[in-house]
Coordinates of C-alpha atoms in Angstrom, one line a residue:
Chain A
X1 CA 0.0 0.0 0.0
X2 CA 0.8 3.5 -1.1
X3 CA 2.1 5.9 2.2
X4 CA -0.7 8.0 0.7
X5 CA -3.1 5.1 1.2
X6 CA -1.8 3.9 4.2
X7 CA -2.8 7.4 5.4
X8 CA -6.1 7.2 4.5
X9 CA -6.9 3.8 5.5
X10 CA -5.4 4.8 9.3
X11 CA -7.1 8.2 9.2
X12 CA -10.6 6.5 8.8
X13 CA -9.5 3.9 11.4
X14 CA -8.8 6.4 14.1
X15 CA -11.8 8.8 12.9
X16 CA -14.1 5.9 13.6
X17 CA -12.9 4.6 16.7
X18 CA -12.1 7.5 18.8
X19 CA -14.1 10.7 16.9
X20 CA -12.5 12.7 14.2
X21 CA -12.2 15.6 16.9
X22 CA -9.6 14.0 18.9
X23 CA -7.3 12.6 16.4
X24 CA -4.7 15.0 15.4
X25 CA -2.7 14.5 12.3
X26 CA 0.3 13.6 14.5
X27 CA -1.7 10.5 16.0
X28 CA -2.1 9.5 12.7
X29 CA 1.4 9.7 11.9
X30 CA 2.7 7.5 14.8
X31 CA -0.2 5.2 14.2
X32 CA 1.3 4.5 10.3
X33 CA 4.9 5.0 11.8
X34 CA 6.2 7.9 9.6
X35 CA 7.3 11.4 10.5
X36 CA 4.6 13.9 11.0
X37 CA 6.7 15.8 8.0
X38 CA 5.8 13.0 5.9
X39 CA 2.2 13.1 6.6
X40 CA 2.9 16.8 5.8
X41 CA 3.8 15.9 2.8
X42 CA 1.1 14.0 1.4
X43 CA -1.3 15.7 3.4
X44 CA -1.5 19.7 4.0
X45 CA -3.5 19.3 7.8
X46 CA -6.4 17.3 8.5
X47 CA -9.2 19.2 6.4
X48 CA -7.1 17.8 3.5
X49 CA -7.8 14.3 5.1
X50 CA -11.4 14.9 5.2
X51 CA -12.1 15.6 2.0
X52 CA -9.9 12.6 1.0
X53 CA -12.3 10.4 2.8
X54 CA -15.2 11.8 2.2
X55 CA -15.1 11.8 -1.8
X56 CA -14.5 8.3 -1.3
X57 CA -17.1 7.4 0.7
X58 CA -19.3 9.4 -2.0
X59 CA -18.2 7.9 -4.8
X60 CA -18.7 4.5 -3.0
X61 CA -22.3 5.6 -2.5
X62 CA -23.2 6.9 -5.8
X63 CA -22.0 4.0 -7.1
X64 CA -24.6 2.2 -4.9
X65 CA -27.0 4.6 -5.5
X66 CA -26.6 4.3 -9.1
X67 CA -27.6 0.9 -9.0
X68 CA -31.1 -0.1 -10.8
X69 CA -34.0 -1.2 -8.5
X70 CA -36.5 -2.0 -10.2
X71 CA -37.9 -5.8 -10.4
X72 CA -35.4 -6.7 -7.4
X73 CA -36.9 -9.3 -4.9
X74 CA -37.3 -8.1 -1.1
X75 CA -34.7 -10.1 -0.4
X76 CA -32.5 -8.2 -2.8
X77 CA -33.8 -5.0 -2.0
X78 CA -32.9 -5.8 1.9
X79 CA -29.8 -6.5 0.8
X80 CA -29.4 -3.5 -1.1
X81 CA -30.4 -1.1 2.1
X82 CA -27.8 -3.1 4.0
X83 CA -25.7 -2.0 1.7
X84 CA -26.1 1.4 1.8
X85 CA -25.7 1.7 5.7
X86 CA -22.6 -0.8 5.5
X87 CA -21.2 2.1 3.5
X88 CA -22.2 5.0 6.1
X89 CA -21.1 2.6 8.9
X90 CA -18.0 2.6 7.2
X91 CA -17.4 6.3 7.3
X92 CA -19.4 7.3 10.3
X93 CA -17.1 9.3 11.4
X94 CA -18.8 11.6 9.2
X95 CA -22.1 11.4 10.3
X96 CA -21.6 11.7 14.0
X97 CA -19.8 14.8 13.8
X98 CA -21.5 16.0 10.9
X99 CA -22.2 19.8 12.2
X100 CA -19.1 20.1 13.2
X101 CA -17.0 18.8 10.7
X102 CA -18.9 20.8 8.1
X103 CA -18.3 23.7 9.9
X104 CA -14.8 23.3 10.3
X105 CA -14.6 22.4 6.3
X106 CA -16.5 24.4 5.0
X107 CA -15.9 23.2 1.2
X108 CA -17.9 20.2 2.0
X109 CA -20.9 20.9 2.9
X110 CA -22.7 22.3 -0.4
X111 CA -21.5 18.6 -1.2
X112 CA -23.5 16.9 1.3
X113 CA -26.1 18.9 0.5
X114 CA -26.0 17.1 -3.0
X115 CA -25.8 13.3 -1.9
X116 CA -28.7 14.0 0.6
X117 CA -30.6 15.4 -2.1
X118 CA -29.8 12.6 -4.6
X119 CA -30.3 10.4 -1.5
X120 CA -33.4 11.8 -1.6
X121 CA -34.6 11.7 -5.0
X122 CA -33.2 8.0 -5.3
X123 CA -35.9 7.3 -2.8
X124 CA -38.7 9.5 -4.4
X125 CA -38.0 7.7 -7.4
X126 CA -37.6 4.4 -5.8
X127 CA -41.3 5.0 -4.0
X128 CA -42.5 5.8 -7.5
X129 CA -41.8 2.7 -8.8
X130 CA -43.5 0.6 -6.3
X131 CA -46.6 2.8 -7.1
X132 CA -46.2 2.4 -10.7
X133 CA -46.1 -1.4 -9.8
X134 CA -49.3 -1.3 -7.4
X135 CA -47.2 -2.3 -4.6
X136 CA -47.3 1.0 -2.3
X137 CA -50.7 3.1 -2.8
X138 CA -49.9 7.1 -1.4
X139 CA -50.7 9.9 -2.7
X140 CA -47.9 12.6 -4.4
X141 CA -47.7 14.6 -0.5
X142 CA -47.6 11.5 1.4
X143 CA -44.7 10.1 -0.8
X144 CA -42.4 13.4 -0.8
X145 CA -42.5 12.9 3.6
X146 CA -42.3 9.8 3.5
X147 CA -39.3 10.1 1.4
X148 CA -37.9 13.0 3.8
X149 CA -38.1 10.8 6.7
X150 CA -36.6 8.0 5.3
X151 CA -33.4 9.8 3.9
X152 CA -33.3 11.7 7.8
X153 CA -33.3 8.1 9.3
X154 CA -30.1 7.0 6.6
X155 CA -28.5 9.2 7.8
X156 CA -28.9 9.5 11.3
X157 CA -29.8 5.7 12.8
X158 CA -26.6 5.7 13.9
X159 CA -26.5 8.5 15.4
X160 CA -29.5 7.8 17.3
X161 CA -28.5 3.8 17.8
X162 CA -25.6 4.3 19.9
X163 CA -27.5 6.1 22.8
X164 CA -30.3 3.7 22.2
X165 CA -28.9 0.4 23.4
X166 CA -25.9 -1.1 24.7
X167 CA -23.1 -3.4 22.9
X168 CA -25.0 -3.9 19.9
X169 CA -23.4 -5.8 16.9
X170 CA -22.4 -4.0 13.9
X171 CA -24.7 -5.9 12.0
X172 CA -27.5 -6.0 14.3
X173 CA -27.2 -2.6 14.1
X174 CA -27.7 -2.2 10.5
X175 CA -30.3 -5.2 10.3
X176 CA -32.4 -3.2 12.4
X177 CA -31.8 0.4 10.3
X178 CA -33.4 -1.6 7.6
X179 CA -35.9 -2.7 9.5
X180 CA -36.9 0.9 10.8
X181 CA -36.5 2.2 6.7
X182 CA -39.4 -0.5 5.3
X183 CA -41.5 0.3 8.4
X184 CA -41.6 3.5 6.8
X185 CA -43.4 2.3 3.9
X186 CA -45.4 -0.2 5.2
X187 CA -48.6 1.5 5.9
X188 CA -48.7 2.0 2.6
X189 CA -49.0 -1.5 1.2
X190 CA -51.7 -1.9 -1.4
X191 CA -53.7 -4.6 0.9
X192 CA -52.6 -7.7 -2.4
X193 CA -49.4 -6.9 -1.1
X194 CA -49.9 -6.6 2.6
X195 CA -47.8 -10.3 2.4
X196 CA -44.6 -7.8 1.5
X197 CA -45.0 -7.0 5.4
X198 CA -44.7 -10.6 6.5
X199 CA -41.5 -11.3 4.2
X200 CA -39.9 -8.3 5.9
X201 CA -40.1 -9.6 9.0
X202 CA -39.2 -12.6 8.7
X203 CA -36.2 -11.6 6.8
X204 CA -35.3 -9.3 10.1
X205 CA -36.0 -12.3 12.6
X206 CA -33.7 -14.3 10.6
X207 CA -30.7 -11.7 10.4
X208 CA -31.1 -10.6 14.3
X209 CA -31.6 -13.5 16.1
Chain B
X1 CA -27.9 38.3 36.6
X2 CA -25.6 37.0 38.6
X3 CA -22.0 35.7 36.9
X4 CA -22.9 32.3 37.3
X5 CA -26.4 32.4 34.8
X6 CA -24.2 35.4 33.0
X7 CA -21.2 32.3 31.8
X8 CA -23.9 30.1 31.4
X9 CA -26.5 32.2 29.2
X10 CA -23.4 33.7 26.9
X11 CA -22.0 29.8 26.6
X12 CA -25.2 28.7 25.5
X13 CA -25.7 31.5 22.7
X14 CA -21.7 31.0 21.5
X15 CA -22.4 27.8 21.4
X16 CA -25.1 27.6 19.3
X17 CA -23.9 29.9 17.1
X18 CA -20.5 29.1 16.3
X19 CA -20.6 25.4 17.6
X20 CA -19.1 24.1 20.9
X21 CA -16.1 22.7 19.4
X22 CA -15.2 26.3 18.5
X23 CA -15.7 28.1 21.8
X24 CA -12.6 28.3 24.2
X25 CA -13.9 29.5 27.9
X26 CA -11.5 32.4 27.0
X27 CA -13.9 33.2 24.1
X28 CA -17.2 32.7 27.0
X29 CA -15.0 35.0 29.3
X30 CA -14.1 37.7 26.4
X31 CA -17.7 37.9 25.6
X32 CA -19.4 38.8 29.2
X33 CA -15.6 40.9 30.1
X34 CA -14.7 39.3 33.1
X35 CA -11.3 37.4 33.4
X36 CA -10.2 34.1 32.6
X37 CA -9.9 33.3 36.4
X38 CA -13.3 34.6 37.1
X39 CA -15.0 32.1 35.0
X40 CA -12.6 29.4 36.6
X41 CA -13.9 30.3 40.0
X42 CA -16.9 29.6 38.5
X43 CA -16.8 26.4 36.4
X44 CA -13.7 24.4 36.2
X45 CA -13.7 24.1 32.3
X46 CA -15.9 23.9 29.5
X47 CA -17.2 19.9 30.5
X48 CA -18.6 21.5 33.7
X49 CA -20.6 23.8 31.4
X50 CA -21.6 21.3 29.5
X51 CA -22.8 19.8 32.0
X52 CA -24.5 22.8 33.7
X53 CA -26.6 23.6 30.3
X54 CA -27.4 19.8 29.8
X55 CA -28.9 20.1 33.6
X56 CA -31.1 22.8 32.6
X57 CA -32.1 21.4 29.1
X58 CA -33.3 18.3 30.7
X59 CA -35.0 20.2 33.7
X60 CA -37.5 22.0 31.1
X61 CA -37.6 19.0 28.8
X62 CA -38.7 16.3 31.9
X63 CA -41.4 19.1 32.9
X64 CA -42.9 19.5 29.1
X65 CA -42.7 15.8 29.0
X66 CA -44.7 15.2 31.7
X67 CA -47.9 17.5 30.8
X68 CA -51.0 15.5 30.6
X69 CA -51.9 15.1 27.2
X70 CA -55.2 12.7 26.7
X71 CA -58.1 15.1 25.8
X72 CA -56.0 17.5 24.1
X73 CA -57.2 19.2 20.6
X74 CA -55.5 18.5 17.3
X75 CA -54.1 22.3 17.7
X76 CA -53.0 21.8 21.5
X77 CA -51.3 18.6 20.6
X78 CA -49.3 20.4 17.5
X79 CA -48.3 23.5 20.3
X80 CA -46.8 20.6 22.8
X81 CA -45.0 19.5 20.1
X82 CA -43.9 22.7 18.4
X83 CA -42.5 23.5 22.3
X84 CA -41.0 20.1 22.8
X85 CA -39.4 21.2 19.4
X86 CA -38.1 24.7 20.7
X87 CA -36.7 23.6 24.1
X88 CA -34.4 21.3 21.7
X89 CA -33.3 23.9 19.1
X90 CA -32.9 26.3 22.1
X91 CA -30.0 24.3 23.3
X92 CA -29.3 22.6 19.7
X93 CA -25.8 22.9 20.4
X94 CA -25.7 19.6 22.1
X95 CA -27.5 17.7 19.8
X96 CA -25.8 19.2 16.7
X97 CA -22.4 17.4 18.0
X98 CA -24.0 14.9 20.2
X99 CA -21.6 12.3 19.9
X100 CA -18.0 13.9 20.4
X101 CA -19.6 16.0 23.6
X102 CA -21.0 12.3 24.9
X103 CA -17.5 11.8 24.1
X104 CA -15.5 14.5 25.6
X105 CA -17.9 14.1 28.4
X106 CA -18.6 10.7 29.2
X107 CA -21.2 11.4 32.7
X108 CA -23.5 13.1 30.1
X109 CA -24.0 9.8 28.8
X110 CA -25.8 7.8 31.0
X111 CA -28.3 10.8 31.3
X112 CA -29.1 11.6 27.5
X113 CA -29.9 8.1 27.5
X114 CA -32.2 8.0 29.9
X115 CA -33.7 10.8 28.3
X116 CA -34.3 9.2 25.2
X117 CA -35.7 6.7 26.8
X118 CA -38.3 8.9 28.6
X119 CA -39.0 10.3 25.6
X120 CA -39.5 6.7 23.9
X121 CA -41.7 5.6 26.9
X122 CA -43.7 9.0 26.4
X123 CA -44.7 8.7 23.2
X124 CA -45.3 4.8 23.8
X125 CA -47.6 6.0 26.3
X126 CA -49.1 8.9 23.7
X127 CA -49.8 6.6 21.0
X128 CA -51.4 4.1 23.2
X129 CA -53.8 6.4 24.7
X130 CA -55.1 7.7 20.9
X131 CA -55.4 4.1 20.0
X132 CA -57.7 3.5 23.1
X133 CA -59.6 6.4 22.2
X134 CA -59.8 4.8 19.2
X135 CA -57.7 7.3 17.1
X136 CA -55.3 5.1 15.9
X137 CA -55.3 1.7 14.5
X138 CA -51.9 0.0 15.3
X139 CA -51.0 -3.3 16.1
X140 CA -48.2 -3.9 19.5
X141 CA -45.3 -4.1 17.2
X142 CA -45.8 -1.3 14.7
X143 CA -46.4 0.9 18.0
X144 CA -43.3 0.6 19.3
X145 CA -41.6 0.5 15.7
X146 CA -43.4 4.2 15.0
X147 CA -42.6 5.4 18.2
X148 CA -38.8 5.0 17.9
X149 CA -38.9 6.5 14.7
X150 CA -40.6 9.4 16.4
X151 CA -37.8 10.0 19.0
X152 CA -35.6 9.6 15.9
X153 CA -37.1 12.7 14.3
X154 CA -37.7 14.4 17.3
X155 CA -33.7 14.2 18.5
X156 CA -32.3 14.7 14.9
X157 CA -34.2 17.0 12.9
X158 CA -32.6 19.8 13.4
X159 CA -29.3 18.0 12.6
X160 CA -31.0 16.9 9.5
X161 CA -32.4 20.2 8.3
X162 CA -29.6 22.1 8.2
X163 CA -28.3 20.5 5.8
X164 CA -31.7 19.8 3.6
X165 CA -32.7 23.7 3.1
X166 CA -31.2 27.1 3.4
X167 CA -32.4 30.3 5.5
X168 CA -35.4 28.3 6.5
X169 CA -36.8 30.7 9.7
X170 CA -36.6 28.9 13.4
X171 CA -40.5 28.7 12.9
X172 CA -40.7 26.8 9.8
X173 CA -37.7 24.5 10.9
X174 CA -39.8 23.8 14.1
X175 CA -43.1 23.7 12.4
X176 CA -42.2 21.4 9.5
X177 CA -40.7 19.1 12.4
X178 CA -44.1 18.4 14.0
X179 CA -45.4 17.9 10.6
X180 CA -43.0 15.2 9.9
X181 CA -43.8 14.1 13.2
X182 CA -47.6 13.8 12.6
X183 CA -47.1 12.6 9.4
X184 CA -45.5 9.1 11.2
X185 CA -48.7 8.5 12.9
X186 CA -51.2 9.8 9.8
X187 CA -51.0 6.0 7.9
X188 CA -52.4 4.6 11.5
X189 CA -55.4 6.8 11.5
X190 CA -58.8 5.2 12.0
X191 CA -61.0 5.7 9.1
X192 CA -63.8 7.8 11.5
X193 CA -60.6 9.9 12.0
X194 CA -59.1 10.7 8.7
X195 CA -60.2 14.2 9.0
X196 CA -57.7 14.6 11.7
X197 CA -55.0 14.7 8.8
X198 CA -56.7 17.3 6.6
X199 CA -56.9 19.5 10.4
X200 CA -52.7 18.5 10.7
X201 CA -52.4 20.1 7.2
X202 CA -54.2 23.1 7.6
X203 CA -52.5 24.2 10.8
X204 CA -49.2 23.3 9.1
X205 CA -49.7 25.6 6.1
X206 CA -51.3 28.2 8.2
X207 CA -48.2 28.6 10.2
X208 CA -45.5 28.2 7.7
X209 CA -47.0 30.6 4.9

């Protein structure tokens, strides 16, 4: 691996475990066992780190984003939400210091704007399908909240999870974000589909327990 | 006012404004002109602070939560919540870097948690009463499923807005909160009690245009 790299990969390690906040570029350093000069180098301060990590955690989730949806089991489309919060999990350091860190960088946040509203319109469209389908029947207000509170809990379940409940696996954790996303949309089961419901949790009982 | 509520009122505006990561207790000092020493007679660094807002935050939060609610109009219930929203965006600093303060100061920790959970158990105990009135029509599961989604909104929506719309006012931050809010419940509504959601969406546009 490339020191450049091996940066990164440490950075995001440290970020994760002990908040972005109180890793200094000089932990990092010692971490990787190079000179802080060298980190210097590669790196001009840890804003500079930041935005490393953070365009590619969203190209890793465009990519994701970007994938088509349509005519995908619920299986497959469990699989697919998984997914998407493996990915966040992977760079929460991000999340859960999101005011902060996009205050102290400012350059990223009319970024984040961007993925949360593609985040957003991904779902809108995704909901619009399942209408389309018959699967989901809501009307045009109904589906544009719905939509809003599913991207909110995207992004923030784990936020929220870790002053939920105690010692909670990492993919409990994300088994049960999933969970909380479809029960979002399932009041709005056309009632031919209201078997959807049943599938969903059974896939859940079979992933958490 | 004495020093004391002086430190503590100008911490609480800094912080809000500029974030608490970014406020020194020289900077809280500077702002009121007294001395560095002063404030340390005071409060023995910004985690004793912290602590001092968080006291008061859950003070006025514990008393709102514990109004009795059953019996209360469509337009009463939508107040409680628009002030349940408030109290949090009055002290939105904490919750806008939630997890490095429960960081940085570990005894907050246990408390916010049991906070939540109040707040869980409160609107457990909310949406139980509407569904013995007959309001709701929600199945043991789906209640408790709902209701976490609710504390979900309810603890990150500011967090969430910020970065979904510019300039929005306070008031339509807060209001379009408790419409999100409502709008978890809306699916669960009894058919005699549909009109309920055409009264939510009328007090919501009233207010916000």
């Amino acid at each position: 691996m490339k020191t450049r790299e091996k940066i990164l990969y440490a950075s995001l390690a440290l970020f994760n475990e002990e908040g972005e906040p109180n890793v200094t570029t000089v932990d990092i350093a010692a971490e990787i066992d190079i000179s802080p000069g060298n980190l210097y180098y590669h790196f001009k301060g840890k804003g500079v780190i930041i935005i490393a990590l953070y365009e590619q955690f969203e190209a890793e989730l465009v990519d994701i984003l970007n994938a088509p949806l349509v005519q995908l089991s619920v299986e497959d489309r469990w699989i697919y939400l998984y997914v998407v919060f493996e990915r966040i999990y992977a760079f929460r350091f991000f999340y859960r210091n999101q005011t902060d860190i996009l205050h102290r960088v400012p350059e990223l946040l009319p970024r984040f704007k961007r993925l949360l509203n593609r985040k957003f319109r991904n779902v809108v469209a995704l909901l619009t399908q399942l209408r389309e389908a018959g699967v989901l029947q809501i009307g045009d207000d109904e589906l544009g909240i719905v939509s809003e509170n599913m991207v909110l809990l995207l992004t923030q379940w784990l936020t929220h999870v870790q002053c939920r409940a105690d010692d909670l696996s990492e993919s409990i954790i994300l088994h049960r974000g999933v969970f909380q996303l479809f029960s979002l949309i399932v009041p709005y089961l056309a009632s031919e589909h209201l078997g959807l419901y049943d599938d969903v949790k059974r896939i859940y009982h079979d992933n958490v327990s």
